[in-house]
One Martini backbone bead per residue (centre of mass of N, CA, C, O) as a GRO file, in nm:
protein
  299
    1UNK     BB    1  10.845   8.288  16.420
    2UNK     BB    2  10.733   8.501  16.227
    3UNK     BB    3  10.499   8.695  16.153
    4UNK     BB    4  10.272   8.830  15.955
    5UNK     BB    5  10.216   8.984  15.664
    6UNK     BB    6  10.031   9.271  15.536
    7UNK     BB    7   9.858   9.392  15.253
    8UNK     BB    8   9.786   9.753  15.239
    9UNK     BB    9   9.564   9.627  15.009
   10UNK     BB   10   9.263   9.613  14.793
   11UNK     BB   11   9.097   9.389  14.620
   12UNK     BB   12   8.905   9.369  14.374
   13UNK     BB   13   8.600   9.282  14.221
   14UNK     BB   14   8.568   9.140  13.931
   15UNK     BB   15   8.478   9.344  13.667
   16UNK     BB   16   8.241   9.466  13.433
   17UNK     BB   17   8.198   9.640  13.136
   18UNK     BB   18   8.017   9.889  13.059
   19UNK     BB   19   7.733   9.932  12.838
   20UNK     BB   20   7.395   9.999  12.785
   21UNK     BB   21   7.392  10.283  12.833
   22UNK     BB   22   7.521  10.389  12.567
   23UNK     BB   23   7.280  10.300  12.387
   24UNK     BB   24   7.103  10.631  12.508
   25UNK     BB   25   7.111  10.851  12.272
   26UNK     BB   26   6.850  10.940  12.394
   27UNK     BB   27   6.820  11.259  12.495
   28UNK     BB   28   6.808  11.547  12.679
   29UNK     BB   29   6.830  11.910  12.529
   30UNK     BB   30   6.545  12.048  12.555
   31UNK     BB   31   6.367  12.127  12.833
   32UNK     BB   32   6.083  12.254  13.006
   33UNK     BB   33   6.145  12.101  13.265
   34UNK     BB   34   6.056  11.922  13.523
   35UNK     BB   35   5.999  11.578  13.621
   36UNK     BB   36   5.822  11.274  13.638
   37UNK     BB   37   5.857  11.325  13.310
   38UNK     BB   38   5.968  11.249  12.937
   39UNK     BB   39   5.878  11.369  12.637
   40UNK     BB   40   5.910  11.218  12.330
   41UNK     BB   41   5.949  11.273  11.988
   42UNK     BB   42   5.780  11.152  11.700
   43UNK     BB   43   5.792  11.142  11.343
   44UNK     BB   44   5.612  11.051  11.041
   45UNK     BB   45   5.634  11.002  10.759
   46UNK     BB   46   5.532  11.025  10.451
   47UNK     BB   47   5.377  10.902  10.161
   48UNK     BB   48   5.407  10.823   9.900
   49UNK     BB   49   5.393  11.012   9.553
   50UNK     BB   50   5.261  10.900   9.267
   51UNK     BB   51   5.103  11.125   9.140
   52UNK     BB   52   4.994  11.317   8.908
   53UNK     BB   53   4.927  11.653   8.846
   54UNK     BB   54   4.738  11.863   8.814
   55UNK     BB   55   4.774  12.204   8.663
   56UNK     BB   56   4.487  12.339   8.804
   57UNK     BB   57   4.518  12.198   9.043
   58UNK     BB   58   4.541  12.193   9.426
   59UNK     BB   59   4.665  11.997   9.636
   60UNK     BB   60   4.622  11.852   9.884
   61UNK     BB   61   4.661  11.824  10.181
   62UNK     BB   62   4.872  11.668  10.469
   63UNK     BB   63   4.900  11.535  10.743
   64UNK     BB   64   5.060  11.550  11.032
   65UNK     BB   65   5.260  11.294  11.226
   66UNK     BB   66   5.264  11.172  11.553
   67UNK     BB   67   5.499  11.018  11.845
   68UNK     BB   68   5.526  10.883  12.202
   69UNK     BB   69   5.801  10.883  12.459
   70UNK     BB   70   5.769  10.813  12.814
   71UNK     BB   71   5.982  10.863  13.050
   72UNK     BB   72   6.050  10.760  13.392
   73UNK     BB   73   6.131  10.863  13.682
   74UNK     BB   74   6.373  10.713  13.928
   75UNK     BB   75   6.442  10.614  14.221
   76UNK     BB   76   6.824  10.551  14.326
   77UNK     BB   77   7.004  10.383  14.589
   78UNK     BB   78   7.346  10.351  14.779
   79UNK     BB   79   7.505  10.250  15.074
   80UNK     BB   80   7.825  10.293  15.319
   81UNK     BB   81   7.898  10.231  15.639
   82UNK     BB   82   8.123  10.333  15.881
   83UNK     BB   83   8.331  10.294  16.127
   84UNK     BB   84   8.585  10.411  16.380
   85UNK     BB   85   8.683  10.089  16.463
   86UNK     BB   86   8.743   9.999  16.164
   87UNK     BB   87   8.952  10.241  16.087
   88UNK     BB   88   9.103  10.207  16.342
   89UNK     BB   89   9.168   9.851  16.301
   90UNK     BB   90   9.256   9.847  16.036
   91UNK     BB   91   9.468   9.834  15.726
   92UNK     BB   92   9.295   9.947  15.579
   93UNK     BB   93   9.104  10.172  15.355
   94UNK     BB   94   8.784  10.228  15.410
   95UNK     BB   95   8.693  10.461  15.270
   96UNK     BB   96   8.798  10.450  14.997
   97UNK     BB   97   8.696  10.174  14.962
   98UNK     BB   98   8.420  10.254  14.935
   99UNK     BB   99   8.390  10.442  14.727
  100UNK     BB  100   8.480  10.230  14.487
  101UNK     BB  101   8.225  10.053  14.544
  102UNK     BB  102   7.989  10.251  14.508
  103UNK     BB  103   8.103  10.364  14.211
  104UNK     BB  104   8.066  10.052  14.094
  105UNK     BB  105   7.740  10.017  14.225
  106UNK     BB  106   7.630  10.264  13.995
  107UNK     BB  107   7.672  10.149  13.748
  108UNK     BB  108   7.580   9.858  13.756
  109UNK     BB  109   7.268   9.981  13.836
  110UNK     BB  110   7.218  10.151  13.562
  111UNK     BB  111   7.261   9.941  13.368
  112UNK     BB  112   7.084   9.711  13.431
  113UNK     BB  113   6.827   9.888  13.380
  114UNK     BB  114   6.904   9.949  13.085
  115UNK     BB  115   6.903   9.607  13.023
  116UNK     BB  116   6.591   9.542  13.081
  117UNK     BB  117   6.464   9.710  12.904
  118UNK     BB  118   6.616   9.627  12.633
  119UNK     BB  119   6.522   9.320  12.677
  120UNK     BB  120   6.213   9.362  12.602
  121UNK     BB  121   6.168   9.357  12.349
  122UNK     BB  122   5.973   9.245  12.012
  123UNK     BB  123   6.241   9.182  11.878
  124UNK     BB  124   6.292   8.753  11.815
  125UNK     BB  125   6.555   8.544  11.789
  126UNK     BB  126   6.558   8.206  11.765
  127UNK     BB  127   6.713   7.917  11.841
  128UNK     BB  128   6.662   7.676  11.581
  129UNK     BB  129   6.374   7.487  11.480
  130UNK     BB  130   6.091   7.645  11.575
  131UNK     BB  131   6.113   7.862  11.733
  132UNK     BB  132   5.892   8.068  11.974
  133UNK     BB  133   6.023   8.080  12.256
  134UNK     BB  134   6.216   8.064  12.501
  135UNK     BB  135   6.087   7.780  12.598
  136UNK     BB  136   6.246   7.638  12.359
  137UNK     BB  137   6.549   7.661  12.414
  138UNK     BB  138   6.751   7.422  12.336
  139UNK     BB  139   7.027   7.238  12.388
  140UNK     BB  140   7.209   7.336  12.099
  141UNK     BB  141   7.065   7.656  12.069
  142UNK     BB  142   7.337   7.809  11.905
  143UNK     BB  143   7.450   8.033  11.791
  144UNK     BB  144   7.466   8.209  11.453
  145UNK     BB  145   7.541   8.347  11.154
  146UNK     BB  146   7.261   8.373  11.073
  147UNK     BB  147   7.135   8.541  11.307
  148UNK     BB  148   7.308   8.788  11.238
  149UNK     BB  149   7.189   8.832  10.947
  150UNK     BB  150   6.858   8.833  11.038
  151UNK     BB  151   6.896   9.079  11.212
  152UNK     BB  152   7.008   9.277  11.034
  153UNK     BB  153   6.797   9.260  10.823
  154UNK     BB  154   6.559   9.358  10.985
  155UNK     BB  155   6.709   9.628  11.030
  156UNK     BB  156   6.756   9.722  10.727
  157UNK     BB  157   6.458   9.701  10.644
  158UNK     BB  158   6.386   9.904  10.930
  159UNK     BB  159   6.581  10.171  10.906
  160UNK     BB  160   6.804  10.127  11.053
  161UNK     BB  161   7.075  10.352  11.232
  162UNK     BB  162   7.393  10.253  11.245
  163UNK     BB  163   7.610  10.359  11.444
  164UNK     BB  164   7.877  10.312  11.229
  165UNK     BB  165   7.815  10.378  10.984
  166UNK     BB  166   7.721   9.988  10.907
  167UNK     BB  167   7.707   9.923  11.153
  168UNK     BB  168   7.615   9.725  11.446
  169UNK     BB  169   7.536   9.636  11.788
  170UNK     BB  170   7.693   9.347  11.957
  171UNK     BB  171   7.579   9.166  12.253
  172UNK     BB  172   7.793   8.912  12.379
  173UNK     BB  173   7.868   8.645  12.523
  174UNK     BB  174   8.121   8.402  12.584
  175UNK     BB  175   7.987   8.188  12.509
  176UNK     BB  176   7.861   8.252  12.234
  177UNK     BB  177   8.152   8.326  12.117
  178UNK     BB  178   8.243   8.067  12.066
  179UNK     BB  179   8.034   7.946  11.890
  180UNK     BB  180   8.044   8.131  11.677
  181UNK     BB  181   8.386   8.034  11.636
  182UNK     BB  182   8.260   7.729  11.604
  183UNK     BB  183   8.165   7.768  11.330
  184UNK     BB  184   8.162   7.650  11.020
  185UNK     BB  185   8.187   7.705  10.715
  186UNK     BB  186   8.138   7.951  10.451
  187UNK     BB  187   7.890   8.106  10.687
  188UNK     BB  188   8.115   8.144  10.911
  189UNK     BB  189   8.365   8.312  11.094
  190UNK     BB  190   8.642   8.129  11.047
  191UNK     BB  191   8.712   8.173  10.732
  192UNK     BB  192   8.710   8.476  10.710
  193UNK     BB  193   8.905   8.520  10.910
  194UNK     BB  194   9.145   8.381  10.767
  195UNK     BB  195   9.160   8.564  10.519
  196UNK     BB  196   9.180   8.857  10.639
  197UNK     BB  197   9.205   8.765  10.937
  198UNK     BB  198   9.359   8.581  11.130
  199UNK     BB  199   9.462   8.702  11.386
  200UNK     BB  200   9.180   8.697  11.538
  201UNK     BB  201   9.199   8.400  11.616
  202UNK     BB  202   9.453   8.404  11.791
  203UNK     BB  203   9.320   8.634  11.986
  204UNK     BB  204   8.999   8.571  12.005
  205UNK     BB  205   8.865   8.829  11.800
  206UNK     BB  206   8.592   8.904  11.633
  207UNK     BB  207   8.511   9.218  11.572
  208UNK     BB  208   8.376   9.230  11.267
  209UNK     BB  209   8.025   9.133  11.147
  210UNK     BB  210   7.787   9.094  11.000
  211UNK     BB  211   7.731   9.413  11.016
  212UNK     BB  212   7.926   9.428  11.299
  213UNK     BB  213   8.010   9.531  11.612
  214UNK     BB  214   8.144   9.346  11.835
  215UNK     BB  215   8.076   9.257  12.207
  216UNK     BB  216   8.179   9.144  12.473
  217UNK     BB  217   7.997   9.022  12.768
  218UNK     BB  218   7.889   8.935  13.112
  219UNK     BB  219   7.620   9.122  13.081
  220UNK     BB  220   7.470   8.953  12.952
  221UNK     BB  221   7.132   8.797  12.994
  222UNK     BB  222   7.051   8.533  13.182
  223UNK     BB  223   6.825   8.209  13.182
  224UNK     BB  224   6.664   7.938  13.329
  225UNK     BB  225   6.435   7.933  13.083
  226UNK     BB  226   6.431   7.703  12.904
  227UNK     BB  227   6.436   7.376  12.789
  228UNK     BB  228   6.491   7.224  13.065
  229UNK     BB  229   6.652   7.468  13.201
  230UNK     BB  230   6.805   7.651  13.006
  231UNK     BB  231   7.057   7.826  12.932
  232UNK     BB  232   6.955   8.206  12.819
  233UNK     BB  233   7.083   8.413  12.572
  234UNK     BB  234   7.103   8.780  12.538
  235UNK     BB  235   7.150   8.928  12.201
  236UNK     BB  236   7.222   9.203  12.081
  237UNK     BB  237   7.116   9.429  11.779
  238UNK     BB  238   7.186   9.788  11.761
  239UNK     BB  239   7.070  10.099  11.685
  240UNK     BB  240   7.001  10.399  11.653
  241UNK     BB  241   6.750  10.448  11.918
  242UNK     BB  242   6.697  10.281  12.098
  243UNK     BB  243   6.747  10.436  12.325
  244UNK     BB  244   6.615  10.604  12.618
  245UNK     BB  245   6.698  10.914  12.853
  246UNK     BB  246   6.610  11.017  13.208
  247UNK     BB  247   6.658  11.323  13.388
  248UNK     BB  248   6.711  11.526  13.661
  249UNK     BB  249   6.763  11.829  13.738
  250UNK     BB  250   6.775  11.852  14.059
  251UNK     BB  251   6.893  11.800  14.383
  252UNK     BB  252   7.189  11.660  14.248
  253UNK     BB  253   7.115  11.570  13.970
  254UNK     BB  254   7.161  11.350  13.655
  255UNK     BB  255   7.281  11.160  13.436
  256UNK     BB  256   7.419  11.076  13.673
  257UNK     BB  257   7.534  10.948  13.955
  258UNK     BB  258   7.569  11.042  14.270
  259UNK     BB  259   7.780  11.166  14.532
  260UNK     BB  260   7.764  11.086  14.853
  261UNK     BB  261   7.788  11.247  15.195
  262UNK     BB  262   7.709  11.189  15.504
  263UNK     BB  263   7.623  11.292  15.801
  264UNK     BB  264   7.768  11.334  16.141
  265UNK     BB  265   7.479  11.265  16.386
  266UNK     BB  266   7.668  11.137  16.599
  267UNK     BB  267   7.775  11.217  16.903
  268UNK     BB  268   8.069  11.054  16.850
  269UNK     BB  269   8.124  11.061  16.520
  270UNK     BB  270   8.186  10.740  16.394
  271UNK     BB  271   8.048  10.780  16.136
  272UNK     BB  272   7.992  10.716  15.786
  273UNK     BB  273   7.897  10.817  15.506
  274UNK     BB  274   7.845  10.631  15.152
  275UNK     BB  275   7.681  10.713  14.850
  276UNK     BB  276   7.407  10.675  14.604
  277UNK     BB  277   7.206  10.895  14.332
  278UNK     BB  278   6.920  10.836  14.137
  279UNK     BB  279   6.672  11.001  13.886
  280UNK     BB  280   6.593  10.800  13.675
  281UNK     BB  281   6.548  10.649  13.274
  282UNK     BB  282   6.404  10.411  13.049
  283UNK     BB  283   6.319  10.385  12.685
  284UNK     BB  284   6.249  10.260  12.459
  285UNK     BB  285   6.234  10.396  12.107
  286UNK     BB  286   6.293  10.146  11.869
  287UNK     BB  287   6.233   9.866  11.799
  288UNK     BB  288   6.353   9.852  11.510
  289UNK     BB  289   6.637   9.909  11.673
  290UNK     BB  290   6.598   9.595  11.791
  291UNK     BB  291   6.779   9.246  11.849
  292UNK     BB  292   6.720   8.936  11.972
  293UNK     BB  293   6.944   8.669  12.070
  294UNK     BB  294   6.800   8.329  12.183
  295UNK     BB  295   7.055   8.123  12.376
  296UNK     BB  296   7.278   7.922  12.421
  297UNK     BB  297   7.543   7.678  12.526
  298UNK     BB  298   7.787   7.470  12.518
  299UNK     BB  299   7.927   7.586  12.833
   0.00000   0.00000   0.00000
């Protein structure tokens, strides 16, 4: 009996793409110098005036107001050592396997946090009926075209600016994106999809609906946090201006993580160190352009 072979090529864990960070649209263009915070402002409208002049009166001036959202910059990052012995017997590429492991945990963990950041938002529909808070949603309260409906009017009812031409960002679980298109009647999914593209249901591809582009992600953030312990998942409803994103502007740091290469420093050379570091961070930038649709999922 010969030997086994071994493919001497190494398969990454199967990986979702990132959303969130590109949600963060506003960032610094102009900073007046590095901080450990960046102050963004916003001016206020004034209030419409419908009061005719008086031909000899000079009307009264009237105050411009602003207000200030403040992003704090914090340091993340995350490092992986190789041995001489390891690189020395293994069959694998194990110095280039770490770079690529790296490079897509600096993504991953920057990701993260600006979805940490955007699900905290302050505007939410809870799925079913009558529930007022995350342990309300139990199971059987999933997603519907409804929700997505009432999200919309919020935002456009709030002057949110729709992120391309006039749809907003929808992002949902593959679970939620299930329900949705298992929705019957003429106010769900499947009806529309139906006559105008049905090819879209044989895809399973939502596509736009109800005045978003839709994204499914298993990035949507779940927590077995509902009623009796239900998995509830957060899809969220953006447009522009919903997140804010600072980073640090010196020492090796930018808008991106950082791929650091570690210096050799034992006394036999063995060692390799490849990390990421990153110097950001993230803050909610217009609450009326964010809505949160927490459901649970039917699987």
């Amino acid at each position: 009996m010969g030997t086994a072979a071994h493919q001497r090529l190494a398969y990454f864990a199967l990986r979702p793409q990132l959303f969130y960070d590109q949600i963060a649209d506003v960032r610094p263009t102009n900073q007046t110098h590095p901080g450990a915070t960046v102050v963004f402002y916003k001016y206020a409208d004034l209030a419409a005036e419908t009061t005719e002049l008086t031909e000899t009166v000079d009307p009264d001036a009237v105050a411009m107001s602003d207000s200030t959202v403040t992003v704090t910059v914090r340091e993340y990052g995350n490092a992986i050592r190789t041995t001489a012995k390891a690189r020395g017997t293994a069959l694998l590429q194990v110095d280039s396997d770490a770079a690529n492991i790296i490079g897509y945990n600096a993504g991953l963990s920057i990701d993260t946090i600006a979805r940490t950041e955007l699900i905290g938002g302050t505007n939410v529909i809870y799925a079913g009926t009558g529930n007022a808070a995350t342990a309300d949603v139990a199971a059987g309260d999933v997603i519907t075209a409804a929700n997505i409906r009432n999200a919309v009017a919020e935002l456009r009812s709030a002057n949110a600016m729709p992120i391309e031409g006039t749809y907003y960002a929808l992002h949902l679980s593959p679970e939620q994106s299930v329900d949705l298109r298992s929705e019957t009647g003429a106010g769900g999914w499947a009806e529309p999809a139906n006559y105008s593209d049905a090819s879209r249901r044989w895809a399973g591809m939502v596509g736009a609906f109800e005045g978003c582009y839709v994204m499914e992600t298993p990035r949507v953030f779940s927590d077995t946090d509902g009623a009796a312990s239900a998995e509830v998942f957060r899809a969220t409803v953006t447009g522009k201006q919903a997140l804010a994103k600072a980073h640090a502007l010196g020492d090796g740091y930018g808008e991106l993580p950082s791929i650091v290469l570690g210096p050799q420093v034992d006394k036999l050379r063995r060692f390799n160190a490849i990390g990421w570091k990153a110097l950001l961070g993230y803050k909610r930038f217009r609450e009326e352009a964010i809505q949160r649709i927490e459901t649970t999922a039917s699987i």
